[in-house]
PDB file of C-alpha atoms and ligand atoms in Angstrom:
ATOM      1  CA  UNK X  13     -19.686  18.491  27.509  1.00  0.00           C
ATOM      2  CA  UNK X  14     -18.925  14.755  27.016  1.00  0.00           C
ATOM      3  CA  UNK X  15     -18.432  12.766  23.893  1.00  0.00           C
ATOM      4  CA  UNK X  16     -21.667  10.974  24.941  1.00  0.00           C
ATOM      5  CA  UNK X  17     -23.671  14.254  25.025  1.00  0.00           C
ATOM      6  CA  UNK X  18     -22.556  15.263  21.617  1.00  0.00           C
ATOM      7  CA  UNK X  19     -23.962  11.919  20.252  1.00  0.00           C
ATOM      8  CA  UNK X  20     -27.480  13.516  20.673  1.00  0.00           C
ATOM      9  CA  UNK X  21     -26.555  16.168  18.200  1.00  0.00           C
ATOM     10  CA  UNK X  22     -27.143  16.486  14.333  1.00  0.00           C
ATOM     11  CA  UNK X  23     -25.044  18.239  11.722  1.00  0.00           C
ATOM     12  CA  UNK X  24     -21.667  17.168  12.914  1.00  0.00           C
ATOM     13  CA  UNK X  25     -18.453  17.323  11.060  1.00  0.00           C
ATOM     14  CA  UNK X  26     -15.542  15.086  12.068  1.00  0.00           C
ATOM     15  CA  UNK X  27     -11.974  15.621  10.538  1.00  0.00           C
ATOM     16  CA  UNK X  28     -11.154  12.566   8.911  1.00  0.00           C
ATOM     17  CA  UNK X  29      -7.517  11.562   9.900  1.00  0.00           C
ATOM     18  CA  UNK X  30      -7.178  15.147  10.852  1.00  0.00           C
ATOM     19  CA  UNK X  31      -7.293  17.868   8.378  1.00  0.00           C
ATOM     20  CA  UNK X  32      -5.732  15.428   5.734  1.00  0.00           C
ATOM     21  CA  UNK X  33      -6.738  17.399   2.502  1.00  0.00           C
ATOM     22  CA  UNK X  34      -4.116  20.447   3.920  1.00  0.00           C
ATOM     23  CA  UNK X  35      -1.981  18.440   6.364  1.00  0.00           C
ATOM     24  CA  UNK X  36      -0.397  14.966   6.381  1.00  0.00           C
ATOM     25  CA  UNK X  37      -2.875  12.728   7.729  1.00  0.00           C
ATOM     26  CA  UNK X  38      -2.949  11.482  11.311  1.00  0.00           C
ATOM     27  CA  UNK X  39      -0.133  13.908  12.550  1.00  0.00           C
ATOM     28  CA  UNK X  40      -0.009  16.392  15.159  1.00  0.00           C
ATOM     29  CA  UNK X  41      -0.188  19.524  12.565  1.00  0.00           C
ATOM     30  CA  UNK X  42      -3.267  17.843  10.887  1.00  0.00           C
ATOM     31  CA  UNK X  43      -4.794  17.768  14.296  1.00  0.00           C
ATOM     32  CA  UNK X  44      -3.615  21.418  14.694  1.00  0.00           C
ATOM     33  CA  UNK X  45      -5.213  22.484  11.727  1.00  0.00           C
ATOM     34  CA  UNK X  46      -8.743  20.793  12.114  1.00  0.00           C
ATOM     35  CA  UNK X  47      -9.324  23.024  15.228  1.00  0.00           C
ATOM     36  CA  UNK X  48     -12.198  25.638  14.524  1.00  0.00           C
ATOM     37  CA  UNK X  49     -13.278  23.685  11.653  1.00  0.00           C
ATOM     38  CA  UNK X  50     -14.606  20.537  12.799  1.00  0.00           C
ATOM     39  CA  UNK X  51     -17.001  18.928  15.903  1.00  0.00           C
ATOM     40  CA  UNK X  52     -14.426  16.412  16.457  1.00  0.00           C
ATOM     41  CA  UNK X  53     -11.224  14.804  15.005  1.00  0.00           C
ATOM     42  CA  UNK X  54     -10.866  11.192  13.949  1.00  0.00           C
ATOM     43  CA  UNK X  55      -7.469   9.325  14.164  1.00  0.00           C
ATOM     44  CA  UNK X  56      -6.593   6.149  13.307  1.00  0.00           C
ATOM     45  CA  UNK X  57      -4.378   3.789  16.531  1.00  0.00           C
ATOM     46  CA  UNK X  58      -2.217   0.774  16.166  1.00  0.00           C
ATOM     47  CA  UNK X  59       0.583  -0.889  18.264  1.00  0.00           C
ATOM     48  CA  UNK X  60       4.430  -0.619  17.716  1.00  0.00           C
ATOM     49  CA  UNK X  61       6.144  -4.115  18.222  1.00  0.00           C
ATOM     50  CA  UNK X  62       6.871  -2.645  21.738  1.00  0.00           C
ATOM     51  CA  UNK X  63       3.407  -2.033  22.224  1.00  0.00           C
ATOM     52  CA  UNK X  64       3.161   1.465  22.248  1.00  0.00           C
ATOM     53  CA  UNK X  65      -0.279   3.090  20.771  1.00  0.00           C
ATOM     54  CA  UNK X  66       0.729   5.012  17.488  1.00  0.00           C
ATOM     55  CA  UNK X  67      -1.415   6.967  15.232  1.00  0.00           C
ATOM     56  CA  UNK X  68      -1.435   5.538  11.679  1.00  0.00           C
ATOM     57  CA  UNK X  69      -4.050   4.404   9.107  1.00  0.00           C
ATOM     58  CA  UNK X  70      -2.199   1.778   7.035  1.00  0.00           C
ATOM     59  CA  UNK X  71      -0.853  -1.564   8.275  1.00  0.00           C
ATOM     60  CA  UNK X  72       2.213  -0.785   6.522  1.00  0.00           C
ATOM     61  CA  UNK X  73       4.790   2.274   6.524  1.00  0.00           C
ATOM     62  CA  UNK X  74       5.553   2.741   2.825  1.00  0.00           C
ATOM     63  CA  UNK X  75       2.357   5.168   1.488  1.00  0.00           C
ATOM     64  CA  UNK X  76       2.731   7.912   4.621  1.00  0.00           C
ATOM     65  CA  UNK X  77       6.720   7.686   5.786  1.00  0.00           C
ATOM     66  CA  UNK X  78       9.944   7.628   3.950  1.00  0.00           C
ATOM     67  CA  UNK X  79      10.648   4.253   5.236  1.00  0.00           C
ATOM     68  CA  UNK X  80      11.644   2.818   1.812  1.00  0.00           C
ATOM     69  CA  UNK X  81      14.381   5.514   1.695  1.00  0.00           C
ATOM     70  CA  UNK X  82      16.011   4.485   4.873  1.00  0.00           C
ATOM     71  CA  UNK X  83      19.139   1.789   4.171  1.00  0.00           C
ATOM     72  CA  UNK X  84      18.918   0.078   7.780  1.00  0.00           C
ATOM     73  CA  UNK X  85      14.874  -0.680   7.010  1.00  0.00           C
ATOM     74  CA  UNK X  86      15.511  -2.298   3.306  1.00  0.00           C
ATOM     75  CA  UNK X  87      15.608  -5.655   4.664  1.00  0.00           C
ATOM     76  CA  UNK X  88      12.072  -4.977   6.617  1.00  0.00           C
ATOM     77  CA  UNK X  89       9.707  -5.281   3.917  1.00  0.00           C
ATOM     78  CA  UNK X  90       6.639  -5.318   4.010  1.00  0.00           C
ATOM     79  CA  UNK X  91       7.121  -2.381   6.638  1.00  0.00           C
ATOM     80  CA  UNK X  92       4.371  -3.686   9.067  1.00  0.00           C
ATOM     81  CA  UNK X  93       3.877  -1.226  11.740  1.00  0.00           C
ATOM     82  CA  UNK X  94       3.660  -3.797  14.284  1.00  0.00           C
ATOM     83  CA  UNK X  95       7.217  -4.892  13.166  1.00  0.00           C
ATOM     84  CA  UNK X  96       8.937  -1.876  14.231  1.00  0.00           C
ATOM     85  CA  UNK X  97       9.500  -0.467  17.862  1.00  0.00           C
ATOM     86  CA  UNK X  98       8.446   2.957  18.806  1.00  0.00           C
ATOM     87  CA  UNK X  99      11.989   4.167  18.444  1.00  0.00           C
ATOM     88  CA  UNK X 100      12.444   2.887  14.970  1.00  0.00           C
ATOM     89  CA  UNK X 101       9.167   4.827  14.162  1.00  0.00           C
ATOM     90  CA  UNK X 102      10.483   8.024  15.526  1.00  0.00           C
ATOM     91  CA  UNK X 103      13.455   8.170  13.149  1.00  0.00           C
ATOM     92  CA  UNK X 104      11.011   8.205  10.201  1.00  0.00           C
ATOM     93  CA  UNK X 105       9.330  11.343   8.597  1.00  0.00           C
ATOM     94  CA  UNK X 106       5.529  11.257   8.116  1.00  0.00           C
ATOM     95  CA  UNK X 107       5.276  14.509   6.267  1.00  0.00           C
ATOM     96  CA  UNK X 108       7.529  14.924   3.064  1.00  0.00           C
ATOM     97  CA  UNK X 109       5.426  11.963   1.164  1.00  0.00           C
ATOM     98  CA  UNK X 110       2.468  14.752   1.656  1.00  0.00           C
ATOM     99  CA  UNK X 111       4.203  17.783   0.697  1.00  0.00           C
ATOM    100  CA  UNK X 112       6.259  16.586  -1.838  1.00  0.00           C
ATOM    101  CA  UNK X 113       9.419  18.214  -0.155  1.00  0.00           C
ATOM    102  CA  UNK X 114      12.199  16.176   1.444  1.00  0.00           C
ATOM    103  CA  UNK X 115      12.816  19.060   4.079  1.00  0.00           C
ATOM    104  CA  UNK X 116       9.255  19.036   5.183  1.00  0.00           C
ATOM    105  CA  UNK X 117       9.307  16.663   7.936  1.00  0.00           C
ATOM    106  CA  UNK X 118       6.795  15.576  10.376  1.00  0.00           C
ATOM    107  CA  UNK X 119       7.362  13.548  13.462  1.00  0.00           C
ATOM    108  CA  UNK X 120       5.515  10.279  14.523  1.00  0.00           C
ATOM    109  CA  UNK X 121       2.084  10.996  16.531  1.00  0.00           C
ATOM    110  CA  UNK X 122       1.749   8.921  19.425  1.00  0.00           C
ATOM    111  CA  UNK X 123      -1.766   8.397  21.369  1.00  0.00           C
ATOM    112  CA  UNK X 124      -0.310   9.890  24.323  1.00  0.00           C
ATOM    113  CA  UNK X 125       0.597  13.030  22.648  1.00  0.00           C
ATOM    114  CA  UNK X 126      -2.839  13.428  20.824  1.00  0.00           C
ATOM    115  CA  UNK X 127      -4.634  12.852  24.085  1.00  0.00           C
ATOM    116  CA  UNK X 128      -2.682  15.370  25.532  1.00  0.00           C
ATOM    117  CA  UNK X 129      -3.567  17.802  22.480  1.00  0.00           C
ATOM    118  CA  UNK X 130      -7.114  17.104  22.901  1.00  0.00           C
ATOM    119  CA  UNK X 131      -7.077  17.935  26.669  1.00  0.00           C
ATOM    120  CA  UNK X 132      -5.113  21.278  25.965  1.00  0.00           C
ATOM    121  CA  UNK X 133      -7.256  22.270  23.255  1.00  0.00           C
ATOM    122  CA  UNK X 134     -10.603  20.750  24.581  1.00  0.00           C
ATOM    123  CA  UNK X 135     -11.623  19.176  21.340  1.00  0.00           C
ATOM    124  CA  UNK X 136     -13.188  15.745  20.945  1.00  0.00           C
ATOM    125  CA  UNK X 137     -11.337  12.811  19.589  1.00  0.00           C
ATOM    126  CA  UNK X 138     -12.534   9.793  17.603  1.00  0.00           C
ATOM    127  CA  UNK X 139      -9.977   6.823  18.289  1.00  0.00           C
ATOM    128  CA  UNK X 140     -10.067   4.085  15.829  1.00  0.00           C
ATOM    129  CA  UNK X 141      -8.390   1.096  16.818  1.00  0.00           C
ATOM    130  CA  UNK X 142      -7.005  -0.840  13.630  1.00  0.00           C
ATOM    131  CA  UNK X 143      -7.655  -4.450  13.221  1.00  0.00           C
ATOM    132  CA  UNK X 144      -4.272  -5.773  14.793  1.00  0.00           C
ATOM    133  CA  UNK X 145      -5.241  -9.602  15.403  1.00  0.00           C
ATOM    134  CA  UNK X 146      -2.354 -10.637  13.285  1.00  0.00           C
ATOM    135  CA  UNK X 147      -0.002  -8.989  15.816  1.00  0.00           C
ATOM    136  CA  UNK X 148      -1.522  -8.808  18.909  1.00  0.00           C
ATOM    137  CA  UNK X 149      -4.290 -10.614  21.309  1.00  0.00           C
ATOM    138  CA  UNK X 150      -7.714  -8.230  21.553  1.00  0.00           C
ATOM    139  CA  UNK X 151      -7.170  -7.889  25.199  1.00  0.00           C
ATOM    140  CA  UNK X 152      -3.369  -6.305  24.917  1.00  0.00           C
ATOM    141  CA  UNK X 153      -4.820  -3.859  22.291  1.00  0.00           C
ATOM    142  CA  UNK X 154      -7.639  -2.710  24.194  1.00  0.00           C
ATOM    143  CA  UNK X 155      -5.804  -2.568  27.514  1.00  0.00           C
ATOM    144  CA  UNK X 156      -3.321  -0.264  25.827  1.00  0.00           C
ATOM    145  CA  UNK X 157      -5.791   2.271  24.572  1.00  0.00           C
ATOM    146  CA  UNK X 158      -7.642   2.018  28.222  1.00  0.00           C
ATOM    147  CA  UNK X 159      -4.378   2.670  30.090  1.00  0.00           C
ATOM    148  CA  UNK X 160      -3.693   5.915  27.890  1.00  0.00           C
ATOM    149  CA  UNK X 161      -7.135   7.316  28.642  1.00  0.00           C
ATOM    150  CA  UNK X 162      -6.885   6.472  32.064  1.00  0.00           C
ATOM    151  CA  UNK X 163      -3.631   8.523  32.401  1.00  0.00           C
ATOM    152  CA  UNK X 164      -4.554  11.309  30.336  1.00  0.00           C
ATOM    153  CA  UNK X 165      -7.779  11.472  32.336  1.00  0.00           C
ATOM    154  CA  UNK X 166      -9.905  12.066  28.943  1.00  0.00           C
ATOM    155  CA  UNK X 167     -12.755   9.940  29.661  1.00  0.00           C
ATOM    156  CA  UNK X 168     -15.311  12.483  28.518  1.00  0.00           C
ATOM    157  CA  UNK X 169     -13.576  13.584  25.385  1.00  0.00           C
ATOM    158  CA  UNK X 170     -12.923  10.112  23.285  1.00  0.00           C
ATOM    159  CA  UNK X 171     -15.047   8.087  21.328  1.00  0.00           C
ATOM    160  CA  UNK X 172     -13.831   4.442  20.596  1.00  0.00           C
ATOM    161  CA  UNK X 173     -14.512   2.742  17.063  1.00  0.00           C
ATOM    162  CA  UNK X 174     -13.455   0.055  15.508  1.00  0.00           C
ATOM    163  CA  UNK X 175     -14.041  -2.420  12.266  1.00  0.00           C
ATOM    164  CA  UNK X 176     -12.991  -5.338  14.912  1.00  0.00           C
ATOM    165  CA  UNK X 177     -16.067  -5.450  17.058  1.00  0.00           C
ATOM    166  CA  UNK X 178     -14.340  -7.791  19.590  1.00  0.00           C
ATOM    167  CA  UNK X 179     -12.473  -4.467  20.543  1.00  0.00           C
ATOM    168  CA  UNK X 180     -15.547  -2.567  21.315  1.00  0.00           C
ATOM    169  CA  UNK X 181     -17.315  -5.328  23.720  1.00  0.00           C
ATOM    170  CA  UNK X 182     -13.966  -5.493  25.717  1.00  0.00           C
ATOM    171  CA  UNK X 183     -13.775  -1.736  25.919  1.00  0.00           C
ATOM    172  CA  UNK X 184     -17.168  -1.380  27.182  1.00  0.00           C
ATOM    173  CA  UNK X 185     -16.476  -3.954  29.918  1.00  0.00           C
ATOM    174  CA  UNK X 186     -13.260  -1.914  31.062  1.00  0.00           C
ATOM    175  CA  UNK X 187     -14.595   1.989  30.440  1.00  0.00           C
ATOM    176  CA  UNK X 188     -18.370   1.591  30.443  1.00  0.00           C
ATOM    177  CA  UNK X 189     -18.540   5.587  30.338  1.00  0.00           C
ATOM    178  CA  UNK X 190     -16.558   5.748  27.110  1.00  0.00           C
ATOM    179  CA  UNK X 191     -18.881   5.965  23.918  1.00  0.00           C
ATOM    180  CA  UNK X 192     -18.438   3.379  21.431  1.00  0.00           C
ATOM    181  CA  UNK X 193     -19.113   3.121  17.652  1.00  0.00           C
ATOM    182  CA  UNK X 194     -19.234  -0.119  15.097  1.00  0.00           C
ATOM    183  CA  UNK X 195     -17.526   0.758  12.082  1.00  0.00           C
ATOM    184  CA  UNK X 196     -19.136  -1.473   8.977  1.00  0.00           C
ATOM    185  CA  UNK X 197     -17.970  -1.055   5.215  1.00  0.00           C
ATOM    186  CA  UNK X 198     -19.822  -3.095   2.481  1.00  0.00           C
ATOM    187  CA  UNK X 199     -22.766  -4.945   4.224  1.00  0.00           C
ATOM    188  CA  UNK X 200     -24.649  -4.561   7.325  1.00  0.00           C
ATOM    189  CA  UNK X 201     -24.530  -7.508  10.044  1.00  0.00           C
ATOM    190  CA  UNK X 202     -27.519  -9.475  10.186  1.00  0.00           C
ATOM    191  CA  UNK X 203     -30.382  -8.376  12.436  1.00  0.00           C
ATOM    192  CA  UNK X 204     -28.757  -5.064  12.762  1.00  0.00           C
ATOM    193  CA  UNK X 205     -30.155  -3.372  15.741  1.00  0.00           C
ATOM    194  CA  UNK X 206     -30.061  -6.796  17.673  1.00  0.00           C
ATOM    195  CA  UNK X 207     -26.440  -7.156  16.735  1.00  0.00           C
ATOM    196  CA  UNK X 208     -25.691  -3.377  17.841  1.00  0.00           C
ATOM    197  CA  UNK X 209     -27.335  -3.859  21.351  1.00  0.00           C
ATOM    198  CA  UNK X 210     -25.347  -6.922  22.039  1.00  0.00           C
ATOM    199  CA  UNK X 211     -22.221  -5.043  21.277  1.00  0.00           C
ATOM    200  CA  UNK X 212     -23.668  -2.315  23.710  1.00  0.00           C
ATOM    201  CA  UNK X 213     -22.477   0.384  20.898  1.00  0.00           C
ATOM    202  CA  UNK X 214     -23.632   4.152  21.066  1.00  0.00           C
ATOM    203  CA  UNK X 215     -22.999   4.775  17.430  1.00  0.00           C
ATOM    204  CA  UNK X 216     -22.896   2.996  13.732  1.00  0.00           C
ATOM    205  CA  UNK X 217     -20.600   4.482  11.508  1.00  0.00           C
ATOM    206  CA  UNK X 218     -21.008   3.202   7.950  1.00  0.00           C
ATOM    207  CA  UNK X 219     -19.387   3.929   4.518  1.00  0.00           C
ATOM    208  CA  UNK X 220     -21.509   6.072   2.256  1.00  0.00           C
ATOM    209  CA  UNK X 221     -22.324   3.506  -0.427  1.00  0.00           C
ATOM    210  CA  UNK X 222     -24.165   1.696   2.313  1.00  0.00           C
ATOM    211  CA  UNK X 223     -26.533   4.303   3.462  1.00  0.00           C
ATOM    212  CA  UNK X 224     -30.019   4.368   2.729  1.00  0.00           C
ATOM    213  CA  UNK X 225     -32.929   6.224   4.422  1.00  0.00           C
ATOM    214  CA  UNK X 226     -34.976   3.422   5.809  1.00  0.00           C
ATOM    215  CA  UNK X 227     -31.575   2.200   7.420  1.00  0.00           C
ATOM    216  CA  UNK X 228     -30.968   5.492   9.114  1.00  0.00           C
ATOM    217  CA  UNK X 229     -34.652   6.104  10.202  1.00  0.00           C
ATOM    218  CA  UNK X 230     -34.716   2.759  12.136  1.00  0.00           C
ATOM    219  CA  UNK X 231     -31.227   3.108  13.511  1.00  0.00           C
ATOM    220  CA  UNK X 232     -32.030   6.556  15.074  1.00  0.00           C
ATOM    221  CA  UNK X 233     -35.505   5.548  16.116  1.00  0.00           C
ATOM    222  CA  UNK X 234     -33.637   2.913  18.107  1.00  0.00           C
ATOM    223  CA  UNK X 235     -31.444   5.327  19.562  1.00  0.00           C
ATOM    224  CA  UNK X 236     -28.183   4.904  17.596  1.00  0.00           C
ATOM    225  CA  UNK X 237     -25.916   7.656  16.785  1.00  0.00           C
ATOM    226  CA  UNK X 238     -25.228   7.434  12.852  1.00  0.00           C
ATOM    227  CA  UNK X 239     -21.979   8.597  11.054  1.00  0.00           C
ATOM    228  CA  UNK X 240     -21.037   8.292   7.585  1.00  0.00           C
ATOM    229  CA  UNK X 241     -17.842   8.257   5.861  1.00  0.00           C
ATOM    230  CA  UNK X 242     -15.898   9.549   3.764  1.00  0.00           C
ATOM    231  CA  UNK X 243     -18.039  12.558   2.587  1.00  0.00           C
ATOM    232  CA  UNK X 244     -15.929  15.617   0.390  1.00  0.00           C
ATOM    233  CA  UNK X 245     -19.332  16.890  -0.988  1.00  0.00           C
ATOM    234  CA  UNK X 246     -21.268  19.500   0.679  1.00  0.00           C
ATOM    235  CA  UNK X 247     -24.532  18.649  -1.626  1.00  0.00           C
ATOM    236  CA  UNK X 248     -24.101  15.196  -0.275  1.00  0.00           C
ATOM    237  CA  UNK X 249     -23.431  15.933   3.333  1.00  0.00           C
ATOM    238  CA  UNK X 250     -26.762  17.752   3.392  1.00  0.00           C
ATOM    239  CA  UNK X 251     -28.687  15.151   1.957  1.00  0.00           C
ATOM    240  CA  UNK X 252     -27.317  13.073   4.684  1.00  0.00           C
ATOM    241  CA  UNK X 253     -28.258  15.099   7.417  1.00  0.00           C
ATOM    242  CA  UNK X 254     -31.750  15.665   5.857  1.00  0.00           C
ATOM    243  CA  UNK X 255     -31.871  11.919   6.240  1.00  0.00           C
ATOM    244  CA  UNK X 256     -31.360  11.787   9.814  1.00  0.00           C
ATOM    245  CA  UNK X 257     -27.349  10.982   9.575  1.00  0.00           C
ATOM    246  CA  UNK X 258     -25.638  12.630  12.835  1.00  0.00           C
ATOM    247  CA  UNK X 259     -22.187  13.145  11.423  1.00  0.00           C
ATOM    248  CA  UNK X 260     -20.079  12.991   8.167  1.00  0.00           C
ATOM    249  CA  UNK X 261     -16.483  12.116   8.077  1.00  0.00           C
ATOM    250  CA  UNK X 262     -14.850  14.385   5.800  1.00  0.00           C
ATOM    251  CA  UNK X 263     -11.356  14.748   4.696  1.00  0.00           C
ATOM    252  CA  UNK X 264     -11.756  18.366   3.117  1.00  0.00           C
ATOM    253  CA  UNK X 265     -12.820  20.757   5.882  1.00  0.00           C
ATOM    254  CA  UNK X 266     -12.313  23.386   3.551  1.00  0.00           C
ATOM    255  CA  UNK X 267     -15.376  22.322   1.728  1.00  0.00           C
ATOM    256  CA  UNK X 268     -17.493  20.464   4.432  1.00  0.00           C
ATOM    257  CA  UNK X 269     -15.786  22.339   7.529  1.00  0.00           C
ATOM    258  CA  UNK X 270     -18.084  24.092  10.486  1.00  0.00           C
ATOM    259  CA  UNK X 271     -19.443  27.238   9.054  1.00  0.00           C
ATOM    260  CA  UNK X 272     -19.585  26.244   5.484  1.00  0.00           C
ATOM    261  CA  UNK X 273     -22.568  23.719   5.173  1.00  0.00           C
TER     262      UNK X 273
HETATM  263  O1  G3P B 309     -14.137   5.941  11.235  1.00  0.00           O
HETATM  264  C1  G3P B 309     -14.282   6.380   9.888  1.00  0.00           C
HETATM  265  C2  G3P B 309     -13.086   5.801   8.675  1.00  0.00           C
HETATM  266  O2  G3P B 309     -12.117   6.253   9.074  1.00  0.00           O
HETATM  267  C3  G3P B 309     -13.117   4.423   8.545  1.00  0.00           C
HETATM  268  O3  G3P B 309     -12.332   4.078   7.573  1.00  0.00           O
HETATM  269  O4  G3P B 309     -10.164   3.096   6.732  1.00  0.00           O
HETATM  270  O5  G3P B 309     -10.438   5.629   6.832  1.00  0.00           O
HETATM  271  O6  G3P B 309      -9.923   4.407   9.051  1.00  0.00           O
HETATM  272  P1  G3P B 309     -10.428   4.334   7.516  1.00  0.00           P
HETATM  273 MG1   MG B 310     -10.320   5.709  10.435  1.00  0.00          MG
END
């Protein structure tokens, strides 16, 4: 099955940043621990200073690495991901902040390694491209992700999403067979259905606070997949599925994982 066909289903569970309630978000161990508990995994992608696609949520390294404990990086505040080369990022520890144990380290995850992982394990992956317009031209960001997908031959296993909708337009031109999702938070774009058709997206992923039954029905009738983030309560997940929502993104696969709802 391809990701595009998965978009016809409902009641789907996405592992938000991997199994982030039981492992450090956006690391290989978080992906491994999601297996068997979700229908697909969601990760966040951005570029290092030298243009390598790396898996990180925040624009800066402080929250999820040990960067502020490393003397040679002391002068590099505010520690933007896009100001560090991939070799520098590889020297950091992405695990001990989560485990509360300096000896329990996890390495950087690159998009290359994440794609190899999904191929080996035949699991679907939602690649969210973070808004990188303050560091890179849109074409450069999208082209880097496209190259990784092509090289790993994972077209059928991935969905691309972004809050920066410009990326989705470029992506559809470059890889028309890869599904895309417009991410929104806080308010719907004006003339929503028209807007989404203009972007040529397959899916609309919105934050839970923005969801209402009428909008979900309109979107589904118009043929769009609807995903909702972030849902960590089983009762709420069921309510959303009853409304017609296709998928929820959850941090807690032990509460909302497959076989639990
Ligand atoms: O793709 C859903 C969700 O990941 C979007 O928000 O900030 O957690 O990447 P964020
Ligand atoms: Mg995300």
